[in-house]
DNA sequence: GATGAATGAGCATTCATTCAT
DNA sequence: TATGAATGAATGCTCATTCAT
């Protein structure tokens, strides 16, 4: 019931994530999608267009979910908690997408790269905003907001590289653990904070 | 006073880090090294051999430094502190090397990959050991040791992607911040821990 | 009020003349004609069929007009004059057609080429006949009839490559000039010849 | 004793002349040159670079020979005679080169085309100059200098399309005939003119 | 050491064409 | 009529690698 176009995108996601953009040939893509390499071009522009499209789709979904998070919560601690849950969840549920977004930016030509990086920067701006808010509120205490933000993002993104849904930790529990780790890292009072965050956890928008 | 062989390795490091292994051509390598592409083969085996060599050199240096860390410190907190400093410092000082090691494993053929991953696993085993020790000592308190280890490693490795020696935070201060963030993340008592760690800081082996 | 079939032919004429047969893709043809590339095949056989058809149409029109010229005039000088006018006029009025006929014969497969060349040879036979007649009548004086014929034909065909209807010379005047140049080239007495030719000029059949 | 580089150029000349630039594949070129298609690229840049190189070489040789013609003769009639001889001779002796130059300009990208057309325009400027001189001297009499120049050039260039060295007319005789035809076309007094031209004919620089 | 010459295999992409709808 | 989907073959060009000099 999947269309050829979808199959192309799935194939690209799998192969770009596994072998990288430059390590994936158009013929491998075609074979995985069950098409001839010529037919591929009914469903995409260039190979780079395809990569950009995957990246943009992924980033825009994340941005939409992020906007909802910010609209749902007001204080820094629940906001940060929700951001971590969103980030971890989306990276665990869509490891292919997120790995492609995180690892293949270097394969883009300068113009396309600028476009994609702009989207990524918009996303990171939300984290910056929430961390700054927490510092202003006195809820967080770190030496450098920038260092903390980068440390957090890298830590959370890493989930896409190792999370195994069949492994010992289920995804909701993992997201909860990461939220706690993040709050600790930010110097938040985790006795009440985590509890507070947990209370609104059900509202966490799904990144799907 | 640099030999051709060194120039080849530097060129490979720069290009593999910037464009990835598959995104780097033998001709670009040769041009960057100031040689013809044929001459390149006096200083390397195949292109993959070159990548493996770079990775192995980097990982072995890190492993040696790690062994020294473990030999120097006995308790979990100073050990963990020293591991973080080592990891952050080496990733900040050698971002090309570490990015290649972290990002290009997928480009290796199965056998070579297994070799490199074995080295990386040996390195991560040191972290596992120290975290377990801290949990046993009661110095750390986390829900899952595995989750914490992965979160820590990803967080620290990320430094190679963004650290700028000309930026606002100097490397020693950055390493110190990361050590604090790590201890917080592990639920350590950071009032005494950081101080204790700082006291043995001068012993931190340089990964150079 | 133009049919799709006509639009295909016009598109082919324009593109074959501008970029050559091999330089024109079926997709460009389709786009220019306002159709999909699949729809194109409702109005043509193969791409080569289309080329042959354009060539044949053009050559047959020229052959018909040539027959009329020969039927209208009896003596070599007015006949040659009329041939030149016809050739120049048709090349100036239909530069695309004539350029395709003159320049793209090499793109035809052997069999199709033989067919088209046969038509072209029939046309050139008329020139040969008239020049021979003029030599027999004593109206022309050249060293080699073949050299003169080829020189004349190339000279007249070139008009399709440069004539600009908005330029300084209007087409009727241009045809007249070429007629005079041709007669001079053939060693005809241009004092009476041109005048004589001019007198019958109104009868020149239009190649349209 | 021919080098691979020369063989590539010869192959390109033959194939571009026979099938056109767009009708010639890189693999055909390679086969004709006795190389693999990859090896071809040791001896050329792109396929278009190769075409431009052939064109430029040919045009520059013609321009050099033209400069010598103008330096050798002072009056319009001998100058024009020598130009015709040069043009006819070079087109008869090097039909491949001249056909490529004359017929494949349309295959060039805009920038390269402008470069080549500039060279061709420099060549045609010599003809314009000599025809203008002849009109000023009263040696030529035509209605339009531009029409005459174009008619002459097309007529002479056509030689490359049909001259057969094994045919009835030998090249020197052919060049002589064309010179006479050209003078007649220009309305020159051919009784003395041709003789005068013939006297200095031995000085005609060879375009080789 | 160093390299020009060489290549088989592969690259991303386009070709002209067919066919079911 | 018209076209989306499909493709085998070909396009120009680059790949990593070898080898004689």
PDB file of N, CA, C and O in Angstrom, chain A residues 44-86:
ATOM      1  N   UNK A  44      12.014  12.405  -7.403  1.00  0.00           N
ATOM      2  CA  UNK A  44      12.950  13.306  -6.741  1.00  0.00           C
ATOM      3  C   UNK A  44      13.564  14.217  -7.796  1.00  0.00           C
ATOM      4  O   UNK A  44      13.401  14.002  -8.996  1.00  0.00           O
ATOM      5  N   UNK A  45      14.221  15.254  -7.327  1.00  0.00           N
ATOM      6  CA  UNK A  45      15.024  16.072  -8.225  1.00  0.00           C
ATOM      7  C   UNK A  45      16.386  15.424  -8.280  1.00  0.00           C
ATOM      8  O   UNK A  45      16.521  14.297  -8.726  1.00  0.00           O
ATOM      9  N   UNK A  46      17.369  16.089  -7.783  1.00  0.00           N
ATOM     10  CA  UNK A  46      18.685  15.469  -7.689  1.00  0.00           C
ATOM     11  C   UNK A  46      18.775  14.704  -6.376  1.00  0.00           C
ATOM     12  O   UNK A  46      17.902  14.795  -5.521  1.00  0.00           O
ATOM     13  N   UNK A  47      19.851  13.973  -6.234  1.00  0.00           N
ATOM     14  CA  UNK A  47      20.088  13.249  -4.985  1.00  0.00           C
ATOM     15  C   UNK A  47      20.167  14.244  -3.827  1.00  0.00           C
ATOM     16  O   UNK A  47      19.668  13.980  -2.732  1.00  0.00           O
ATOM     17  N   UNK A  48      20.771  15.369  -4.081  1.00  0.00           N
ATOM     18  CA  UNK A  48      20.876  16.372  -3.019  1.00  0.00           C
ATOM     19  C   UNK A  48      19.494  16.939  -2.672  1.00  0.00           C
ATOM     20  O   UNK A  48      19.195  17.192  -1.501  1.00  0.00           O
ATOM     21  N   UNK A  49      18.660  17.150  -3.677  1.00  0.00           N
ATOM     22  CA  UNK A  49      17.295  17.608  -3.408  1.00  0.00           C
ATOM     23  C   UNK A  49      16.601  16.657  -2.440  1.00  0.00           C
ATOM     24  O   UNK A  49      15.900  17.078  -1.521  1.00  0.00           O
ATOM     25  N   UNK A  50      16.808  15.381  -2.697  1.00  0.00           N
ATOM     26  CA  UNK A  50      16.178  14.364  -1.855  1.00  0.00           C
ATOM     27  C   UNK A  50      16.664  14.494  -0.409  1.00  0.00           C
ATOM     28  O   UNK A  50      15.868  14.470   0.540  1.00  0.00           O
ATOM     29  N   UNK A  51      17.967  14.665  -0.256  1.00  0.00           N
ATOM     30  CA  UNK A  51      18.517  14.821   1.092  1.00  0.00           C
ATOM     31  C   UNK A  51      17.934  16.048   1.778  1.00  0.00           C
ATOM     32  O   UNK A  51      17.505  15.990   2.936  1.00  0.00           O
ATOM     33  N   UNK A  52      17.899  17.136   1.064  1.00  0.00           N
ATOM     34  CA  UNK A  52      17.367  18.376   1.648  1.00  0.00           C
ATOM     35  C   UNK A  52      15.919  18.185   2.064  1.00  0.00           C
ATOM     36  O   UNK A  52      15.510  18.619   3.143  1.00  0.00           O
ATOM     37  N   UNK A  53      15.178  17.517   1.217  1.00  0.00           N
ATOM     38  CA  UNK A  53      13.761  17.316   1.518  1.00  0.00           C
ATOM     39  C   UNK A  53      13.587  16.517   2.804  1.00  0.00           C
ATOM     40  O   UNK A  53      12.758  16.860   3.651  1.00  0.00           O
ATOM     41  N   UNK A  54      14.378  15.460   2.945  1.00  0.00           N
ATOM     42  CA  UNK A  54      14.304  14.657   4.168  1.00  0.00           C
ATOM     43  C   UNK A  54      14.652  15.503   5.386  1.00  0.00           C
ATOM     44  O   UNK A  54      13.998  15.435   6.426  1.00  0.00           O
ATOM     45  N   UNK A  55      15.703  16.292   5.234  1.00  0.00           N
ATOM     46  CA  UNK A  55      16.141  17.107   6.365  1.00  0.00           C
ATOM     47  C   UNK A  55      15.088  18.147   6.734  1.00  0.00           C
ATOM     48  O   UNK A  55      14.772  18.343   7.898  1.00  0.00           O
ATOM     49  N   UNK A  56      14.557  18.793   5.725  1.00  0.00           N
ATOM     50  CA  UNK A  56      13.592  19.838   5.989  1.00  0.00           C
ATOM     51  C   UNK A  56      12.336  19.266   6.648  1.00  0.00           C
ATOM     52  O   UNK A  56      11.828  19.825   7.625  1.00  0.00           O
ATOM     53  N   UNK A  57      11.865  18.161   6.120  1.00  0.00           N
ATOM     54  CA  UNK A  57      10.679  17.522   6.706  1.00  0.00           C
ATOM     55  C   UNK A  57      10.902  17.226   8.178  1.00  0.00           C
ATOM     56  O   UNK A  57      10.068  17.522   9.032  1.00  0.00           O
ATOM     57  N   UNK A  58      12.074  16.663   8.459  1.00  0.00           N
ATOM     58  CA  UNK A  58      12.373  16.283   9.828  1.00  0.00           C
ATOM     59  C   UNK A  58      12.465  17.512  10.732  1.00  0.00           C
ATOM     60  O   UNK A  58      11.889  17.554  11.813  1.00  0.00           O
ATOM     61  N   UNK A  59      13.184  18.503  10.271  1.00  0.00           N
ATOM     62  CA  UNK A  59      13.374  19.700  11.094  1.00  0.00           C
ATOM     63  C   UNK A  59      12.071  20.451  11.286  1.00  0.00           C
ATOM     64  O   UNK A  59      11.807  20.992  12.370  1.00  0.00           O
ATOM     65  N   UNK A  60      11.247  20.470  10.250  1.00  0.00           N
ATOM     66  CA  UNK A  60       9.995  21.216  10.393  1.00  0.00           C
ATOM     67  C   UNK A  60       9.043  20.521  11.367  1.00  0.00           C
ATOM     68  O   UNK A  60       8.354  21.179  12.137  1.00  0.00           O
ATOM     69  N   UNK A  61       9.048  19.212  11.341  1.00  0.00           N
ATOM     70  CA  UNK A  61       8.234  18.500  12.316  1.00  0.00           C
ATOM     71  C   UNK A  61       8.705  18.823  13.736  1.00  0.00           C
ATOM     72  O   UNK A  61       7.898  19.077  14.636  1.00  0.00           O
ATOM     73  N   UNK A  62      10.009  18.818  13.910  1.00  0.00           N
ATOM     74  CA  UNK A  62      10.566  19.108  15.231  1.00  0.00           C
ATOM     75  C   UNK A  62      10.244  20.544  15.643  1.00  0.00           C
ATOM     76  O   UNK A  62       9.904  20.813  16.803  1.00  0.00           O
ATOM     77  N   UNK A  63      10.326  21.461  14.692  1.00  0.00           N
ATOM     78  CA  UNK A  63      10.033  22.863  15.004  1.00  0.00           C
ATOM     79  C   UNK A  63       8.567  23.037  15.393  1.00  0.00           C
ATOM     80  O   UNK A  63       8.248  23.782  16.321  1.00  0.00           O
ATOM     81  N   UNK A  64       7.692  22.357  14.673  1.00  0.00           N
ATOM     82  CA  UNK A  64       6.267  22.463  15.002  1.00  0.00           C
ATOM     83  C   UNK A  64       6.006  21.951  16.409  1.00  0.00           C
ATOM     84  O   UNK A  64       5.307  22.594  17.204  1.00  0.00           O
ATOM     85  N   UNK A  65       6.603  20.786  16.705  1.00  0.00           N
ATOM     86  CA  UNK A  65       6.393  20.210  18.029  1.00  0.00           C
ATOM     87  C   UNK A  65       6.983  21.116  19.106  1.00  0.00           C
ATOM     88  O   UNK A  65       6.437  21.256  20.206  1.00  0.00           O
ATOM     89  N   UNK A  66       8.103  21.743  18.773  1.00  0.00           N
ATOM     90  CA  UNK A  66       8.740  22.650  19.733  1.00  0.00           C
ATOM     91  C   UNK A  66       7.842  23.852  20.021  1.00  0.00           C
ATOM     92  O   UNK A  66       7.698  24.278  21.180  1.00  0.00           O
ATOM     93  N   UNK A  67       7.252  24.380  18.988  1.00  0.00           N
ATOM     94  CA  UNK A  67       6.360  25.528  19.177  1.00  0.00           C
ATOM     95  C   UNK A  67       5.210  25.135  20.112  1.00  0.00           C
ATOM     96  O   UNK A  67       4.808  25.915  20.990  1.00  0.00           O
ATOM     97  N   UNK A  68       4.732  23.927  19.934  1.00  0.00           N
ATOM     98  CA  UNK A  68       3.627  23.479  20.791  1.00  0.00           C
ATOM     99  C   UNK A  68       4.087  23.359  22.244  1.00  0.00           C
ATOM    100  O   UNK A  68       3.366  23.714  23.174  1.00  0.00           O
ATOM    101  N   UNK A  69       5.294  22.858  22.432  1.00  0.00           N
ATOM    102  CA  UNK A  69       5.857  22.745  23.785  1.00  0.00           C
ATOM    103  C   UNK A  69       5.897  24.114  24.455  1.00  0.00           C
ATOM    104  O   UNK A  69       5.475  24.281  25.601  1.00  0.00           O
ATOM    105  N   UNK A  70       6.401  25.074  23.721  1.00  0.00           N
ATOM    106  CA  UNK A  70       6.550  26.409  24.312  1.00  0.00           C
ATOM    107  C   UNK A  70       5.187  27.032  24.589  1.00  0.00           C
ATOM    108  O   UNK A  70       5.018  27.797  25.547  1.00  0.00           O
ATOM    109  N   UNK A  71       4.225  26.687  23.751  1.00  0.00           N
ATOM    110  CA  UNK A  71       2.879  27.237  23.957  1.00  0.00           C
ATOM    111  C   UNK A  71       2.186  26.584  25.141  1.00  0.00           C
ATOM    112  O   UNK A  71       1.349  27.202  25.812  1.00  0.00           O
ATOM    113  N   UNK A  72       2.564  25.359  25.422  1.00  0.00           N
ATOM    114  CA  UNK A  72       1.885  24.595  26.480  1.00  0.00           C
ATOM    115  C   UNK A  72       2.413  24.927  27.871  1.00  0.00           C
ATOM    116  O   UNK A  72       1.671  24.917  28.834  1.00  0.00           O
ATOM    117  N   UNK A  73       3.705  25.182  27.959  1.00  0.00           N
ATOM    118  CA  UNK A  73       4.315  25.418  29.269  1.00  0.00           C
ATOM    119  C   UNK A  73       4.822  26.843  29.370  1.00  0.00           C
ATOM    120  O   UNK A  73       5.242  27.430  28.366  1.00  0.00           O
ATOM    121  N   UNK A  74       4.847  27.339  30.608  1.00  0.00           N
ATOM    122  CA  UNK A  74       5.297  28.710  30.801  1.00  0.00           C
ATOM    123  C   UNK A  74       6.623  28.810  31.538  1.00  0.00           C
ATOM    124  O   UNK A  74       7.468  29.619  31.175  1.00  0.00           O
ATOM    125  N   UNK A  75       6.822  27.981  32.528  1.00  0.00           N
ATOM    126  CA  UNK A  75       8.029  28.089  33.346  1.00  0.00           C
ATOM    127  C   UNK A  75       9.173  27.308  32.721  1.00  0.00           C
ATOM    128  O   UNK A  75       8.968  26.362  31.951  1.00  0.00           O
ATOM    129  N   UNK A  76      10.370  27.702  33.122  1.00  0.00           N
ATOM    130  CA  UNK A  76      11.559  27.130  32.507  1.00  0.00           C
ATOM    131  C   UNK A  76      11.693  25.636  32.777  1.00  0.00           C
ATOM    132  O   UNK A  76      12.012  24.858  31.869  1.00  0.00           O
ATOM    133  N   UNK A  77      11.461  25.229  33.981  1.00  0.00           N
ATOM    134  CA  UNK A  77      11.676  23.811  34.302  1.00  0.00           C
ATOM    135  C   UNK A  77      10.740  22.900  33.509  1.00  0.00           C
ATOM    136  O   UNK A  77      11.216  21.977  32.832  1.00  0.00           O
ATOM    137  N   UNK A  78       9.460  23.110  33.529  1.00  0.00           N
ATOM    138  CA  UNK A  78       8.623  22.236  32.693  1.00  0.00           C
ATOM    139  C   UNK A  78       8.895  22.387  31.200  1.00  0.00           C
ATOM    140  O   UNK A  78       8.826  21.408  30.454  1.00  0.00           O
ATOM    141  N   UNK A  79       9.221  23.589  30.796  1.00  0.00           N
ATOM    142  CA  UNK A  79       9.565  23.755  29.377  1.00  0.00           C
ATOM    143  C   UNK A  79      10.799  22.930  29.008  1.00  0.00           C
ATOM    144  O   UNK A  79      10.816  22.221  28.021  1.00  0.00           O
ATOM    145  N   UNK A  80      11.841  23.080  29.814  1.00  0.00           N
ATOM    146  CA  UNK A  80      13.080  22.354  29.519  1.00  0.00           C
ATOM    147  C   UNK A  80      12.814  20.841  29.550  1.00  0.00           C
ATOM    148  O   UNK A  80      13.272  20.084  28.684  1.00  0.00           O
ATOM    149  N   UNK A  81      12.052  20.448  30.556  1.00  0.00           N
ATOM    150  CA  UNK A  81      11.720  19.026  30.666  1.00  0.00           C
ATOM    151  C   UNK A  81      11.009  18.539  29.400  1.00  0.00           C
ATOM    152  O   UNK A  81      11.341  17.476  28.855  1.00  0.00           O
ATOM    153  N   UNK A  82      10.083  19.322  28.946  1.00  0.00           N
ATOM    154  CA  UNK A  82       9.339  18.922  27.755  1.00  0.00           C
ATOM    155  C   UNK A  82      10.218  18.929  26.504  1.00  0.00           C
ATOM    156  O   UNK A  82      10.092  18.072  25.634  1.00  0.00           O
ATOM    157  N   UNK A  83      11.120  19.892  26.442  1.00  0.00           N
ATOM    158  CA  UNK A  83      12.056  19.920  25.289  1.00  0.00           C
ATOM    159  C   UNK A  83      12.916  18.667  25.280  1.00  0.00           C
ATOM    160  O   UNK A  83      13.132  18.054  24.232  1.00  0.00           O
ATOM    161  N   UNK A  84      13.403  18.287  26.427  1.00  0.00           N
ATOM    162  CA  UNK A  84      14.255  17.097  26.493  1.00  0.00           C
ATOM    163  C   UNK A  84      13.445  15.869  26.082  1.00  0.00           C
ATOM    164  O   UNK A  84      13.906  15.046  25.287  1.00  0.00           O
ATOM    165  N   UNK A  85      12.236  15.763  26.655  1.00  0.00           N
ATOM    166  CA  UNK A  85      11.406  14.612  26.283  1.00  0.00           C
ATOM    167  C   UNK A  85      11.151  14.566  24.782  1.00  0.00           C
ATOM    168  O   UNK A  85      11.248  13.524  24.150  1.00  0.00           O
ATOM    169  N   UNK A  86      10.838  15.723  24.228  1.00  0.00           N
ATOM    170  CA  UNK A  86      10.561  15.785  22.788  1.00  0.00           C
ATOM    171  C   UNK A  86      11.791  15.366  21.983  1.00  0.00           C
ATOM    172  O   UNK A  86      11.716  14.537  21.071  1.00  0.00           O
TER     173      UNK A  86
END
